[in-house]
Steps between C-alpha positions, in 0.01 A plus 500: 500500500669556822275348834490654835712279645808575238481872511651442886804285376848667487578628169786213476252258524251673307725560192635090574127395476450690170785395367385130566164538404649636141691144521237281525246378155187568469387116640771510775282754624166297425663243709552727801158581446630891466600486886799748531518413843655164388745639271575721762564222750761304270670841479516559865595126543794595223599839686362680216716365257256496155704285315552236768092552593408463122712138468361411874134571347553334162604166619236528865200532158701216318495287782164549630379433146660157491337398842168681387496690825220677359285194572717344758147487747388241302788264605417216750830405727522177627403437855781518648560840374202614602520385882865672498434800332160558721465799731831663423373801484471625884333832409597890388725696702452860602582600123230278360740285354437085527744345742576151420662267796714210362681314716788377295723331782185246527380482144553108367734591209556173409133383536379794316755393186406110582110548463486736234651626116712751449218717286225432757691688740596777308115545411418521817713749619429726229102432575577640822674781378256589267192489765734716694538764224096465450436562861710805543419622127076514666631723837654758286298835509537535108509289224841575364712627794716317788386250682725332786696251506570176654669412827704160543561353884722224401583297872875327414465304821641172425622589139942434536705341321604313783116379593504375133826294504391341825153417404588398174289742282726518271553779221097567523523724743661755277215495297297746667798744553560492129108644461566721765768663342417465130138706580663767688642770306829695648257798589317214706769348690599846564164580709559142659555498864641212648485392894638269712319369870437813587328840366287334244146573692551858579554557107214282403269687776628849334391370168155301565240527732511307763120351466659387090806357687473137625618476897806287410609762292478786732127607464139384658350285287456142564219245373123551655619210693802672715818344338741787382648312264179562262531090346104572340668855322840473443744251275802341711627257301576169629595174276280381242386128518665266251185390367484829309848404323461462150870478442623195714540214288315181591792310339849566550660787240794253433194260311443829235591420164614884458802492785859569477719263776804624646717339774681718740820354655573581844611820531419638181282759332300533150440781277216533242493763288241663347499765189160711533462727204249681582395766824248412726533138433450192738676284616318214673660168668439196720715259606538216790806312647445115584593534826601828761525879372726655228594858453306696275559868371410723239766770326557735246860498260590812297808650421600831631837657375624189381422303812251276620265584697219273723212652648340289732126469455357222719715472777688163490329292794463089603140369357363180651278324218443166630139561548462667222647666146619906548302713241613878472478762224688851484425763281793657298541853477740491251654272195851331556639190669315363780665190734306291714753298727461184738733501725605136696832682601437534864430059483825362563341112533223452282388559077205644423287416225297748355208486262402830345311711222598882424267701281552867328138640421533812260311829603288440150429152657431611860238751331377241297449286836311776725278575195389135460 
């Protein structure tokens, strides 16, 4: 049966959703809850490619199987989560779609992945995401046709490379670029507008209301109190007090019974290679020098026409751990040959001593984790 809101799609589209809905099992479609619209969405997100849409779909109702997204509201985060992730949703804009504000350049990246585990976070996010789609699923007119979509202010003041290195933040604050890219699809990115200093009000203003728009993004709004920056509504980041780190060790990580010792001469550089077997693996790592920084990078090794090829995936940068052990994790996209390298090259006077562990955690495994 064809709904009111298909019979004004362009035959393309039309045939493209058929086609897909042809596709899909009978409890693929239970678990879409018979919502074309949906199906409709992953092909528009695919540019109506069925096959592609179909494999995007499968492994989306794989995936939010294993991390029982279906009861997902249920999940408590951890305080800290729950003071960071507050009021970041600003409002709709002029569409009715919700317009989160997240101010990346001043989000705690390392805090955030000091105070909390890996599968914590990723609940959380996709509790947010699903209150999202239940918001916006009520404010449709009809049960089973479109309802709007989401809009994403992300504020990259403060987020560089360069900021990093000099503060020391180390490889963390790729972390949030990595979600950033891995949830938008190329259809996404392409409907992405990017601005510098200037500019960026007008096209919010053209978007949103200005009574939805805080007044230090462009609109009116400020707290009942006066201050445009809207501290009572809106999320701004800001560091996260160590007392909610649940990853700093109270003892040094050189005292751990399950740590690998390597001394780095002066001038000189170790690789550690790592076979993962398996897509969408982790790996996961911490690591501390006795005394000063060390360089620390992530990369990828394949071979390409009979040469070898490195893909940088951390960017190689100087950690200081004197106060306390680095923990990161990175999430593979693909199997093959992963290096993690600490560098002491640029040292030309002093050996560095390094204490570290280096963990691969399977997909099946990471599953296993966010289910428990």
């Amino acid at each position: 049966m064809t709904t009111s809101w298909e019979s004004g799609l362009p035959v393309s589209e039309k045939e493209a959703l058929d086609q897909l809905k042809a596709r899909l099992s009978f409890d693929m479609i239970q678990e879409l809850h018979n919502d074309t619209y949906q199906m409709y969405l992953f092909l528009k997100d695919t540019n109506f490619d069925v096959s592609e849409a179909e494999t995007m779909l499968t492994q989306t109702l794989k995936w939010r199987k294993s991390i029982k997204a279906d009861t997902i509201e249920c999940f408590d985060p951890p305080e800290i989560l729950k003071i960071y992730t507050k009021n970041n949703r600003i409002g709709f804009d002029k569409r009715g779609a919700i317009v989160h504000y997240i101010p990346l350049g001043k989000v705690d990246v390392k805090g955030i992945t000091m105070s909390t585990k890996y599968p914590d976070l990723e609940k959380t996010l996709v509790q947010i995401l699903e209150e999202d789609i239940k918001i916006l699923k009520e404010k449709r007119p009809s049960p089973n046709g479109p309802f709007s979509h989401v809009t994403l202010i992300f504020n990259m003041e403060g987020l560089s490379f360069a900021n990093a290195t000099d503060k020391k933040v180390s490889a963390y604050f790729m972390i949030p670029c990595n979600i950033v890219k891995s949830c938008l699809s190329a259809a996404y990115v392409e409907r992405a507008k990017f601005f510098g200093s200037e500019g960026w009000k007008e096209q919010l203003l053209e978007v949103i209301d200005a009574d939805q728009l805080p007044t230090f993004l462009g609109g009116n709004r400020t707290d009942p109190d006066g201050n445009p920056l809207c501290i009572k509504s809106v999320m701004h980041g800001g560091k996260i007090d160590e007392k909610y780190y649940i990853h700093k060790s109270k003892n040094p990580l050189s005292n751990a019974s399950d740590v690998k010792k390597i001394v780095l001469a002066r001038a000189s550089f170790s690789e550690i290679e790592l076979e993962v077997e398996e897509d969408g693996s982790l790996i996961e790592w911490e690591f501390e020098t006795k005394t000063r920084d060390i360089g620390f990078g992530l990369f990828y090794k394949e071979i390409v026409d009979g040469e070898e090829k490195i893909i940088e995936l951390v960017p190689l940068v100087r950690i200081d751990t004197e106060d306390y052990s680095e923990t990161g994790v990175y999430k593979c996209q693909k199997a093959g040959t992963y290096v993690i390298l600490f560098d002491n090259s640029y040292s030309w006077l002093r050996s560095k001593e390094i204490f570290y562990r280096i963990k691969t955690i399977s997909h099946r495994e990471h599953e296993e984790q966010v289910q428990g």
